[in-house]
Amino acid sequence: MDYRFSDRVSKLKPSAIREIFKYASDPAVISLSAGNPAPDAFPVEAIRKCSEDVLREQPIDALQYSVTEGLPALREDVTAFLKNHCNVATPGDSVLITSGAEQIMDLLSKSVINEGDTVVCEEPSFVGALNSFRSYNAVLKGVPMQEDGMDLAKLEEILKSDSRVKFIYTIPNFQNPMGITTSWEKRQGIYALAKKYNTLILEDNPYGDLRFAGEAIPAIKTLDTEGRVLYSGTFSKTISPGMRVGFAAGGSELIQKMVVCKQGSDVHTNIWSQLVIHRFLRGWDFEKHLKNLQKIYAKKYEVADHALKENAPLLQYHPIQGGLFIWCTLPDSIPMIDYCKKAVLNKVCVVPGNAFLTDENKPCQSFRINYSSPTNEDLARGIAILGKLAAEWPNA
Amino acid sequence: MDYRFSDRVSKLKPSAIREIFKYASDPAVISLSAGNPAPDAFPVEAIRKCSEDVLREQPIDALQYSVTEGLPALREDVTAFLKNHCNVATPGDSVLITSGAEQIMDLLSKSVINEGDTVVCEEPSFVGALNSFRSYNAVLKGVPMQEDGMDLAKLEEILKSDSRVKFIYTIPNFQNPMGITTSWEKRQGIYALAKKYNTLILEDNPYGDLRFAGEAIPAIKTLDTEGRVLYSGTFSKTISPGMRVGFAAGGSELIQKMVVCKQGSDVHTNIWSQLVIHRFLRGWDFEKHLKNLQKIYAKKYEVADHALKENAPLLQYHPIQGGLFIWCTLPDSIPMIDYCKKAVLNKVCVVPGNAFLTDENKPCQSFRINYSSPTNEDLARGIAILGKLAAEWPNA
């Protein structure tokens, strides 16, 4: 039959990017396009043990329906972690366990966005979040990124002129896709502007615990005294993305609306996985585990950094101190999309930078590579192929 | 801060029903208000074994990110099950694995509903689905239920007069909340009307495999030749609701849009649980497991049926052949909401029937009881309390 789709999805159409990804499923292709944690970073043995204990001691709890808010004991773990590890403890806040952090984007959008309302985001930004906002017919307005975070003058310009802004979306640590970390000054600036123009902040922090160099900078959420910041966290990068367990901390009234929306979305998050993560956090040394992860990522980044310097000197990139991504920029003489298409034909898949823009049709000279999921050998070989491709580009 | 919520959620407010549920968390209260499968119906040992095998043989597959469509092997299992067990095999269909069947309500709504579009549903119907449709600002139009399913004349009246109907929502087997099974004649009638007025059908079948008496009736989906029916199934009632794994079968173009929406909702369904269910379906005798479930439910229903006949003769109810729910109707002289409130004060919690109406404020003399989750003792005792309460109602 001829389906009549909603306006929000009928606009979506296959793009040049998806065309590139078609080739990525070829096992001969080195994928530098994923956002996957390093496979050797998963605490497999601990998870096995925790799961055994859960299924032996409380199988019915793990298999039966549970509450939408999330396992109370895991919500307590998260509250304690946010307080002790991140110095986050806004009075009157509560915690919601979600099916990965992506669901936080969805539930916040559902709770606050009327069609045509505005979401302000970093430009470029995480395409999964942008698509979630788009699916509620939000208008996306991008703020250009500088070395230390959003251009605050541009941010204020938008907030001043647009009364329909519902929230500012930011990834302050090792931003996806640029790897940029927002400075403490700019974090304070973003909070002050949100307060001045009375809007919410969605602070997305999936990568904060993957810092392998430099000093940690406090979350914007640490400045929050009134539930203005919805903090989005996840166990996807630190324990397992396959389990789909994230967490949001925000004002109770806001969280309560998100709970109602979640009830109509998936009722609750997989409770077996919640119980396993709870046991892991209580029974294992999570801080030690994080330190181990950071070591793994430091080593992998060393490989990427070395390969970029040695074998791909034409690719400019922003050095990173953590996270999963490196943002590479081509010389103006090389057309980015053509380059990415040719890269995949040469068996290396990267993500064209325009995928991360509020308007995919804007010009873009950059692409994103992921250094965490390929093996060190594939990583070095993939970057060398990218470097060679740039060096040998006709008339470049 | 003062939050500015979206129109869709700002309308939601605490209702009389939620007030009753507050008391239900008291452990001294016998809950006949849940929709939980019987705890002894879970295949705990098999799941333990399957999970051990998954974590030993393919831990990274279980813990890493996966694809939005769902585990390919599980999609094959579902396709085979639908074909062999349900005679469902619409040409050109595909299967999507979801985070429980509730997510199917959400993703279909997101894919086809513009604000103000109409969803036609049975009246009364499953409140979780209705709330999902409401969260996209759909207009709900209810069709009164008869002994053998929807009143088809009323259904046609709505379809004829309203060009904005996007789909008909029906639960043909052991409907929630009434326990009614739609006859084969009416299933054909619903399909013919959907075709005549060119609308979709969402066929929700969470309880079909819990039939303990009578003959199975083919799904509406068996009539489908053109992707007009989106079939919604789940492992929540047959394996485990805590794992949140459901499946949708429908036209590929429609499923593809739902995949795009799911990507922005939760990326993919917990892959560990998908792998465990896949192993269970391949390594264990699923048909035998279903027969065992049916025995458990037959026995529990016998307890409820006997208690209703013996100890609650004032409660009229529709006998059922499967599913989880019994719909009880009070004499006109007993006000239903007052009765339900008094029941909870007497330590028995049921769900007031108006919760399942398109308009909660419409008059209703019925309430829903669940017989599957309480112990046999609690079930009999709870029903006896309900019977006594009706018998002793002042001036009843």
Coordinates of C-alpha atoms in Angstrom, one line a residue, chain A residues 15-26 29 31-35 127 340-341 344 348-352 355-356 360 368, chain B residues 263:
Chain A
S15 CA 21.9 10.9 1.7
A16 CA 25.4 10.7 0.3
I17 CA 26.6 9.7 3.7
R18 CA 24.4 6.6 3.9
E19 CA 25.7 5.7 0.4
I20 CA 29.2 5.6 1.8
F21 CA 28.1 3.4 4.8
K22 CA 26.7 0.8 2.4
Y23 CA 30.3 0.0 1.6
A24 CA 31.3 -0.1 5.2
S25 CA 29.7 -3.5 5.9
D26 CA 32.3 -5.1 3.5
V29 CA 36.9 -2.3 4.7
S31 CA 36.0 1.1 9.6
L32 CA 37.1 4.3 11.1
S33 CA 33.5 5.5 11.1
A34 CA 32.0 3.9 14.2
G35 CA 31.6 5.3 17.7
V127 CA 24.1 13.5 14.5
C340 CA 35.5 10.1 1.5
K341 CA 33.9 8.2 -1.4
V344 CA 35.8 3.8 1.0
V348 CA 38.8 2.8 4.6
C349 CA 35.5 4.2 5.9
V350 CA 35.3 7.6 7.6
V351 CA 32.3 9.9 8.3
P352 CA 32.0 13.0 6.1
A355 CA 26.7 14.6 8.5
F356 CA 27.2 16.6 11.8
E360 CA 23.9 18.7 5.6
R368 CA 35.6 12.3 11.5
Chain B
Q263 CA 17.8 5.1 15.8

